[in-house]
Amino acid sequence: GAVVSQHPSRVICKSGTSVKIECRSLDFQATTMFWYRQFPKQSLMLMATSNEGSKATYEQGVEKDKFLINHASLTLSTLTVTSAHPEDSSFYICSARPDYSGGPYNEQFFGPGTRLTVL
Amino acid sequence: KQEVTQIPAALSVPEGENLVLNCSFTDSAIYNLQWFRQDPGKGLTSLLLIQSSQREQTSGRLNASLDKSSGRSTLYIAASQPGDSATYLCAVRQLGYSTLTFGKGTMLLVSP
């Protein structure tokens, strides 16, 4: 199957600093990528849909100025948590849907996740 | 609004048993349904993808079925092994949407 990578896998930062998480599709192009967060023993919560070359679409309740998303190329999307606070500590997972034929019927592939801890 | 429910929330079985995980969804207008596996502290691994026009998909010891009209899917695991222990998530992609809607998952423990 297609591979999605995330970097870093784990990050610890001080309150008030910003953290950038990268999501890459390694062997396919993806116009659309997705960012999720997951709290312990909870399911995934969609934060935003990232579209290459255009602004991200944020879900209700997600602060777009706090969670900056940039989809600069067909293989890279970044999520920057600005002025991080302890309540932002969570597991962040990205996913991508390949652009090859099949369109909306293509499956989504997920990255390994990034564990963010804000002290 | 699409809602996805998974039953049971947790399941514990001895090694070798065949088992069934259930997923139901409220809106049958979907592109497809995916089953995922998540190990603790890890990302999601896609197990099976069933298109809306399909009834089932098989991969090794896994078989997933889809009854779109009734809004149900099952994941059948044959001859379970301790390595199957993980959380299994079901997700649907609704027509007209680019995103997946997830269930809360079934936490499976297979004991030796």
PDB file of C-alpha atoms in Angstrom:
ATOM      1  CA  GLY A   1       0.000   0.000   0.000  1.00  0.00           C
ATOM      2  CA  ALA A   2       0.876   3.650  -0.282  1.00  0.00           C
ATOM      3  CA  VAL A   3       3.027   5.177   2.457  1.00  0.00           C
ATOM      4  CA  VAL A   4       2.490   8.359   4.432  1.00  0.00           C
ATOM      5  CA  SER A   5       5.213   9.590   6.767  1.00  0.00           C
ATOM      6  CA  GLN A   6       5.127  12.120   9.584  1.00  0.00           C
ATOM      7  CA  HIS A   7       7.936  14.009  11.248  1.00  0.00           C
ATOM      8  CA  PRO A   8       8.657  14.248  14.079  1.00  0.00           C
ATOM      9  CA  SER A   9       7.156  11.180  15.684  1.00  0.00           C
ATOM     10  CA  ARG A  10       7.380  12.747  19.104  1.00  0.00           C
ATOM     11  CA  VAL A  11       7.968  16.297  20.297  1.00  0.00           C
ATOM     12  CA  ILE A  12       8.099  17.955  23.680  1.00  0.00           C
ATOM     13  CA  CYS A  13       7.994  21.725  23.849  1.00  0.00           C
ATOM     14  CA  LYS A  14       7.534  24.534  26.323  1.00  0.00           C
ATOM     15  CA  SER A  15       4.277  26.411  26.621  1.00  0.00           C
ATOM     16  CA  GLY A  16       4.151  29.392  24.270  1.00  0.00           C
ATOM     17  CA  THR A  17       6.387  27.956  21.574  1.00  0.00           C
ATOM     18  CA  SER A  18       5.348  26.831  18.099  1.00  0.00           C
ATOM     19  CA  VAL A  19       5.707  23.343  16.721  1.00  0.00           C
ATOM     20  CA  LYS A  20       5.653  22.251  13.087  1.00  0.00           C
ATOM     21  CA  ILE A  21       4.608  18.753  12.034  1.00  0.00           C
ATOM     22  CA  GLU A  22       5.271  17.483   8.522  1.00  0.00           C
ATOM     23  CA  CYS A  23       3.171  14.989   6.596  1.00  0.00           C
ATOM     24  CA  ARG A  24       4.528  13.471   3.398  1.00  0.00           C
ATOM     25  CA  SER A  25       3.110  11.064   0.864  1.00  0.00           C
ATOM     26  CA  LEU A  26       6.144   9.037  -0.156  1.00  0.00           C
ATOM     27  CA  ASP A  27       5.068   7.245  -3.296  1.00  0.00           C
ATOM     28  CA  PHE A  28       2.011   9.081  -4.554  1.00  0.00           C
ATOM     29  CA  GLN A  29       0.672  12.555  -5.064  1.00  0.00           C
ATOM     30  CA  ALA A  30      -2.167  13.882  -2.975  1.00  0.00           C
ATOM     31  CA  THR A  31      -4.024  17.079  -3.710  1.00  0.00           C
ATOM     32  CA  THR A  32      -5.959  16.559  -0.502  1.00  0.00           C
ATOM     33  CA  MET A  33      -4.581  15.679   2.906  1.00  0.00           C
ATOM     34  CA  PHE A  34      -6.300  15.600   6.271  1.00  0.00           C
ATOM     35  CA  TRP A  35      -5.237  16.407   9.811  1.00  0.00           C
ATOM     36  CA  TYR A  36      -6.726  14.642  12.813  1.00  0.00           C
ATOM     37  CA  ARG A  37      -6.113  14.717  16.529  1.00  0.00           C
ATOM     38  CA  GLN A  38      -6.768  11.909  18.920  1.00  0.00           C
ATOM     39  CA  PHE A  39      -7.090  12.043  22.696  1.00  0.00           C
ATOM     40  CA  PRO A  40      -6.339   8.973  24.824  1.00  0.00           C
ATOM     41  CA  LYS A  41      -8.826   6.180  24.236  1.00  0.00           C
ATOM     42  CA  GLN A  42     -10.847   8.361  21.891  1.00  0.00           C
ATOM     43  CA  SER A  43     -11.462   8.096  18.185  1.00  0.00           C
ATOM     44  CA  LEU A  44      -9.991  10.433  15.603  1.00  0.00           C
ATOM     45  CA  MET A  45     -11.322  13.957  15.373  1.00  0.00           C
ATOM     46  CA  LEU A  46     -10.935  15.679  12.018  1.00  0.00           C
ATOM     47  CA  MET A  47      -9.316  19.079  12.413  1.00  0.00           C
ATOM     48  CA  ALA A  48      -8.974  20.283   8.849  1.00  0.00           C
ATOM     49  CA  THR A  49      -8.783  19.343   5.203  1.00  0.00           C
ATOM     50  CA  SER A  50      -5.643  20.536   3.489  1.00  0.00           C
ATOM     51  CA  ASN A  51      -5.768  21.316  -0.226  1.00  0.00           C
ATOM     52  CA  GLU A  52      -2.659  21.862  -2.316  1.00  0.00           C
ATOM     53  CA  GLY A  53      -2.441  25.433  -3.520  1.00  0.00           C
ATOM     54  CA  SER A  54      -5.408  26.726  -1.575  1.00  0.00           C
ATOM     55  CA  LYS A  55      -6.509  27.464   1.965  1.00  0.00           C
ATOM     56  CA  ALA A  56      -7.325  24.655   4.320  1.00  0.00           C
ATOM     57  CA  THR A  57     -10.888  23.956   5.378  1.00  0.00           C
ATOM     58  CA  TYR A  58     -11.211  23.814   9.151  1.00  0.00           C
ATOM     59  CA  GLU A  59     -13.819  21.907  11.114  1.00  0.00           C
ATOM     60  CA  GLN A  60     -16.115  23.745  13.439  1.00  0.00           C
ATOM     61  CA  GLY A  61     -14.421  24.641  16.689  1.00  0.00           C
ATOM     62  CA  VAL A  62     -10.853  24.380  15.357  1.00  0.00           C
ATOM     63  CA  GLU A  63      -8.964  27.668  15.518  1.00  0.00           C
ATOM     64  CA  LYS A  64      -7.357  28.302  12.157  1.00  0.00           C
ATOM     65  CA  ASP A  65      -4.965  30.896  13.596  1.00  0.00           C
ATOM     66  CA  LYS A  66      -3.721  28.416  16.149  1.00  0.00           C
ATOM     67  CA  PHE A  67      -3.388  25.430  13.857  1.00  0.00           C
ATOM     68  CA  LEU A  68      -1.747  26.724  10.693  1.00  0.00           C
ATOM     69  CA  ILE A  69      -1.845  24.391   7.725  1.00  0.00           C
ATOM     70  CA  ASN A  70       0.255  24.717   4.608  1.00  0.00           C
ATOM     71  CA  HIS A  71      -0.007  22.333   1.655  1.00  0.00           C
ATOM     72  CA  ALA A  72       2.873  23.566  -0.441  1.00  0.00           C
ATOM     73  CA  SER A  73       3.220  20.621  -2.792  1.00  0.00           C
ATOM     74  CA  LEU A  74       1.393  17.487  -3.874  1.00  0.00           C
ATOM     75  CA  THR A  75       3.424  15.420  -1.418  1.00  0.00           C
ATOM     76  CA  LEU A  76       3.785  17.668   1.622  1.00  0.00           C
ATOM     77  CA  SER A  77       1.427  19.244   4.120  1.00  0.00           C
ATOM     78  CA  THR A  78       2.497  20.877   7.375  1.00  0.00           C
ATOM     79  CA  LEU A  79       0.606  21.614  10.570  1.00  0.00           C
ATOM     80  CA  THR A  80       2.008  24.302  12.841  1.00  0.00           C
ATOM     81  CA  VAL A  81       0.671  24.534  16.370  1.00  0.00           C
ATOM     82  CA  THR A  82       1.274  28.138  17.327  1.00  0.00           C
ATOM     83  CA  SER A  83       1.743  29.335  20.911  1.00  0.00           C
ATOM     84  CA  ALA A  84       1.214  25.818  22.162  1.00  0.00           C
ATOM     85  CA  HIS A  85      -0.361  25.220  25.568  1.00  0.00           C
ATOM     86  CA  PRO A  86      -0.648  22.062  27.664  1.00  0.00           C
ATOM     87  CA  GLU A  87      -4.215  21.496  26.442  1.00  0.00           C
ATOM     88  CA  ASP A  88      -2.818  21.142  22.908  1.00  0.00           C
ATOM     89  CA  SER A  89      -0.972  18.010  24.002  1.00  0.00           C
ATOM     90  CA  SER A  90      -2.366  15.220  21.889  1.00  0.00           C
ATOM     91  CA  PHE A  91      -1.668  12.688  19.168  1.00  0.00           C
ATOM     92  CA  TYR A  92      -1.807  14.305  15.730  1.00  0.00           C
ATOM     93  CA  ILE A  93      -2.319  12.093  12.687  1.00  0.00           C
ATOM     94  CA  CYS A  94      -2.336  13.059   9.029  1.00  0.00           C
ATOM     95  CA  SER A  95      -3.779  11.163   6.110  1.00  0.00           C
ATOM     96  CA  ALA A  96      -3.746  11.453   2.348  1.00  0.00           C
ATOM     97  CA  ARG A  97      -5.902  10.245  -0.485  1.00  0.00           C
ATOM     98  CA  PRO A  98      -3.992   9.460  -3.703  1.00  0.00           C
ATOM     99  CA  ASP A  99      -4.808  11.466  -6.807  1.00  0.00           C
ATOM    100  CA  TYR A 100      -4.716   8.514  -9.157  1.00  0.00           C
ATOM    101  CA  SER A 101      -7.827   7.418 -11.046  1.00  0.00           C
ATOM    102  CA  GLY A 102     -10.680   6.499  -8.771  1.00  0.00           C
ATOM    103  CA  GLY A 103     -11.014   9.919  -7.240  1.00  0.00           C
ATOM    104  CA  PRO A 104     -13.401   9.883  -4.309  1.00  0.00           C
ATOM    105  CA  TYR A 105     -13.395   6.083  -4.298  1.00  0.00           C
ATOM    106  CA  ASN A 106      -9.719   5.870  -3.427  1.00  0.00           C
ATOM    107  CA  GLU A 107      -8.824   4.779   0.050  1.00  0.00           C
ATOM    108  CA  GLN A 108      -7.111   7.013   2.566  1.00  0.00           C
ATOM    109  CA  PHE A 109      -3.692   6.235   3.961  1.00  0.00           C
ATOM    110  CA  PHE A 110      -2.590   7.405   7.365  1.00  0.00           C
ATOM    111  CA  GLY A 111       0.699   8.524   8.805  1.00  0.00           C
ATOM    112  CA  PRO A 112       2.191   7.037  11.991  1.00  0.00           C
ATOM    113  CA  GLY A 113       1.198  10.038  14.077  1.00  0.00           C
ATOM    114  CA  THR A 114       3.041  12.664  16.116  1.00  0.00           C
ATOM    115  CA  ARG A 115       2.832  12.738  19.898  1.00  0.00           C
ATOM    116  CA  LEU A 116       2.928  16.356  21.071  1.00  0.00           C
ATOM    117  CA  THR A 117       3.546  17.119  24.719  1.00  0.00           C
ATOM    118  CA  VAL A 118       3.433  20.746  25.834  1.00  0.00           C
ATOM    119  CA  LEU A 119       4.970  21.431  29.235  1.00  0.00           C
TER     120      LEU A 119
ATOM    121  CA  LYS B   1     -25.102  14.125   9.885  1.00  0.00           C
ATOM    122  CA  GLN B   2     -23.424  10.754   9.435  1.00  0.00           C
ATOM    123  CA  GLU B   3     -22.908   8.780  12.630  1.00  0.00           C
ATOM    124  CA  VAL B   4     -20.860   5.606  12.884  1.00  0.00           C
ATOM    125  CA  THR B   5     -21.276   3.177  15.764  1.00  0.00           C
ATOM    126  CA  GLN B   6     -19.090   0.216  16.597  1.00  0.00           C
ATOM    127  CA  ILE B   7     -20.108  -2.671  18.788  1.00  0.00           C
ATOM    128  CA  PRO B   8     -18.690  -4.010  21.012  1.00  0.00           C
ATOM    129  CA  ALA B   9     -16.437  -1.314  22.447  1.00  0.00           C
ATOM    130  CA  ALA B  10     -14.096  -3.979  23.762  1.00  0.00           C
ATOM    131  CA  LEU B  11     -13.692  -7.690  23.189  1.00  0.00           C
ATOM    132  CA  SER B  12     -11.466 -10.275  24.807  1.00  0.00           C
ATOM    133  CA  VAL B  13     -11.113 -13.748  23.284  1.00  0.00           C
ATOM    134  CA  PRO B  14      -8.762 -16.712  23.563  1.00  0.00           C
ATOM    135  CA  GLU B  15      -6.405 -17.413  20.725  1.00  0.00           C
ATOM    136  CA  GLY B  16      -7.886 -19.396  17.842  1.00  0.00           C
ATOM    137  CA  GLU B  17     -11.422 -18.074  18.064  1.00  0.00           C
ATOM    138  CA  ASN B  18     -13.263 -16.645  15.096  1.00  0.00           C
ATOM    139  CA  LEU B  19     -14.786 -13.267  15.847  1.00  0.00           C
ATOM    140  CA  VAL B  20     -16.982 -10.568  14.369  1.00  0.00           C
ATOM    141  CA  LEU B  21     -16.752  -6.830  14.842  1.00  0.00           C
ATOM    142  CA  ASN B  22     -19.755  -4.712  13.972  1.00  0.00           C
ATOM    143  CA  CYS B  23     -20.081  -1.269  12.456  1.00  0.00           C
ATOM    144  CA  SER B  24     -23.273   0.615  11.673  1.00  0.00           C
ATOM    145  CA  PHE B  25     -23.823   3.961   9.979  1.00  0.00           C
ATOM    146  CA  THR B  26     -26.878   6.174   9.738  1.00  0.00           C
ATOM    147  CA  ASP B  27     -26.649   7.510   6.164  1.00  0.00           C
ATOM    148  CA  SER B  28     -26.363   4.878   3.443  1.00  0.00           C
ATOM    149  CA  ALA B  29     -25.320   7.388   0.764  1.00  0.00           C
ATOM    150  CA  ILE B  30     -21.623   6.525   0.879  1.00  0.00           C
ATOM    151  CA  TYR B  31     -18.699   6.162  -1.513  1.00  0.00           C
ATOM    152  CA  ASN B  32     -17.021   3.460   0.535  1.00  0.00           C
ATOM    153  CA  LEU B  33     -16.211   2.067   3.953  1.00  0.00           C
ATOM    154  CA  GLN B  34     -12.777   1.349   5.369  1.00  0.00           C
ATOM    155  CA  TRP B  35     -11.629  -0.828   8.241  1.00  0.00           C
ATOM    156  CA  PHE B  36      -8.457   0.199  10.038  1.00  0.00           C
ATOM    157  CA  ARG B  37      -6.260  -1.223  12.715  1.00  0.00           C
ATOM    158  CA  GLN B  38      -4.538   0.969  15.307  1.00  0.00           C
ATOM    159  CA  ASP B  39      -1.890  -0.269  17.701  1.00  0.00           C
ATOM    160  CA  PRO B  40      -1.329   1.722  20.919  1.00  0.00           C
ATOM    161  CA  GLY B  41       0.463   5.001  20.232  1.00  0.00           C
ATOM    162  CA  LYS B  42       0.598   4.324  16.504  1.00  0.00           C
ATOM    163  CA  GLY B  43      -1.106   5.545  13.376  1.00  0.00           C
ATOM    164  CA  LEU B  44      -3.787   3.728  11.402  1.00  0.00           C
ATOM    165  CA  THR B  45      -3.189   0.793   9.104  1.00  0.00           C
ATOM    166  CA  SER B  46      -5.774   0.303   6.384  1.00  0.00           C
ATOM    167  CA  LEU B  47      -7.072  -3.261   6.421  1.00  0.00           C
ATOM    168  CA  LEU B  48      -9.890  -3.369   3.904  1.00  0.00           C
ATOM    169  CA  LEU B  49     -11.739  -0.933   1.677  1.00  0.00           C
ATOM    170  CA  ILE B  50     -15.238  -1.782   0.443  1.00  0.00           C
ATOM    171  CA  GLN B  51     -16.769   0.335  -2.285  1.00  0.00           C
ATOM    172  CA  SER B  52     -20.473   1.109  -2.044  1.00  0.00           C
ATOM    173  CA  SER B  53     -21.187  -1.239  -4.955  1.00  0.00           C
ATOM    174  CA  GLN B  54     -19.409  -4.175  -3.311  1.00  0.00           C
ATOM    175  CA  ARG B  55     -20.703  -6.682  -0.787  1.00  0.00           C
ATOM    176  CA  GLU B  56     -17.438  -7.927   0.696  1.00  0.00           C
ATOM    177  CA  GLN B  57     -13.668  -7.838   0.603  1.00  0.00           C
ATOM    178  CA  THR B  58     -11.173 -10.392   1.840  1.00  0.00           C
ATOM    179  CA  SER B  59      -7.546 -10.185   2.852  1.00  0.00           C
ATOM    180  CA  GLY B  60      -5.964 -13.218   4.436  1.00  0.00           C
ATOM    181  CA  ARG B  61      -7.831 -14.069   7.633  1.00  0.00           C
ATOM    182  CA  LEU B  62      -9.932 -10.916   7.383  1.00  0.00           C
ATOM    183  CA  ASN B  63     -13.268 -10.610   5.658  1.00  0.00           C
ATOM    184  CA  ALA B  64     -15.342  -7.456   5.625  1.00  0.00           C
ATOM    185  CA  SER B  65     -18.933  -7.314   4.460  1.00  0.00           C
ATOM    186  CA  LEU B  66     -21.120  -4.346   3.597  1.00  0.00           C
ATOM    187  CA  ASP B  67     -24.898  -4.090   3.590  1.00  0.00           C
ATOM    188  CA  LYS B  68     -25.355  -0.524   2.461  1.00  0.00           C
ATOM    189  CA  SER B  69     -29.134  -0.515   2.551  1.00  0.00           C
ATOM    190  CA  SER B  70     -29.212  -1.461   6.215  1.00  0.00           C
ATOM    191  CA  GLY B  71     -26.181   0.662   7.080  1.00  0.00           C
ATOM    192  CA  ARG B  72     -24.060  -2.186   8.419  1.00  0.00           C
ATOM    193  CA  SER B  73     -20.641  -3.664   7.989  1.00  0.00           C
ATOM    194  CA  THR B  74     -18.914  -6.519   9.749  1.00  0.00           C
ATOM    195  CA  LEU B  75     -15.263  -7.426  10.050  1.00  0.00           C
ATOM    196  CA  TYR B  76     -14.715 -11.152  10.460  1.00  0.00           C
ATOM    197  CA  ILE B  77     -11.370 -12.328  11.832  1.00  0.00           C
ATOM    198  CA  ALA B  78     -10.686 -16.022  11.481  1.00  0.00           C
ATOM    199  CA  ALA B  79      -8.461 -18.012  13.808  1.00  0.00           C
ATOM    200  CA  SER B  80      -7.510 -15.014  15.927  1.00  0.00           C
ATOM    201  CA  GLN B  81      -3.916 -14.614  17.130  1.00  0.00           C
ATOM    202  CA  PRO B  82      -2.357 -12.543  19.942  1.00  0.00           C
ATOM    203  CA  GLY B  83      -0.854 -10.322  17.244  1.00  0.00           C
ATOM    204  CA  ASP B  84      -4.370  -9.314  16.237  1.00  0.00           C
ATOM    205  CA  SER B  85      -4.726  -7.431  19.520  1.00  0.00           C
ATOM    206  CA  ALA B  86      -5.353  -3.785  18.621  1.00  0.00           C
ATOM    207  CA  THR B  87      -8.147  -1.269  18.215  1.00  0.00           C
ATOM    208  CA  TYR B  88     -10.198  -1.712  15.061  1.00  0.00           C
ATOM    209  CA  LEU B  89     -11.800   1.362  13.545  1.00  0.00           C
ATOM    210  CA  CYS B  90     -14.516   1.586  10.949  1.00  0.00           C
ATOM    211  CA  ALA B  91     -14.882   4.722   8.809  1.00  0.00           C
ATOM    212  CA  VAL B  92     -17.258   5.737   6.022  1.00  0.00           C
ATOM    213  CA  ARG B  93     -16.944   8.325   3.297  1.00  0.00           C
ATOM    214  CA  GLN B  94     -20.275   9.939   2.666  1.00  0.00           C
ATOM    215  CA  LEU B  95     -21.320  11.023  -0.813  1.00  0.00           C
ATOM    216  CA  GLY B  96     -20.486  14.679  -1.411  1.00  0.00           C
ATOM    217  CA  TYR B  97     -17.856  14.813   1.300  1.00  0.00           C
ATOM    218  CA  SER B  98     -14.100  14.400   1.089  1.00  0.00           C
ATOM    219  CA  THR B  99     -13.692  13.348   4.713  1.00  0.00           C
ATOM    220  CA  LEU B 100     -14.109  10.111   6.637  1.00  0.00           C
ATOM    221  CA  THR B 101     -16.436   9.676   9.586  1.00  0.00           C
ATOM    222  CA  PHE B 102     -15.005   7.323  12.189  1.00  0.00           C
ATOM    223  CA  GLY B 103     -16.568   5.080  14.764  1.00  0.00           C
ATOM    224  CA  LYS B 104     -15.074   4.969  18.252  1.00  0.00           C
ATOM    225  CA  GLY B 105     -13.484   1.612  17.622  1.00  0.00           C
ATOM    226  CA  THR B 106     -13.451  -1.862  19.111  1.00  0.00           C
ATOM    227  CA  MET B 107     -10.523  -2.702  21.360  1.00  0.00           C
ATOM    228  CA  LEU B 108      -9.624  -6.345  20.780  1.00  0.00           C
ATOM    229  CA  LEU B 109      -7.491  -8.460  23.083  1.00  0.00           C
ATOM    230  CA  VAL B 110      -6.535 -11.962  21.999  1.00  0.00           C
ATOM    231  CA  SER B 111      -4.955 -13.952  24.804  1.00  0.00           C
ATOM    232  CA  PRO B 112      -2.556 -16.860  24.229  1.00  0.00           C
TER     233      PRO B 112
END
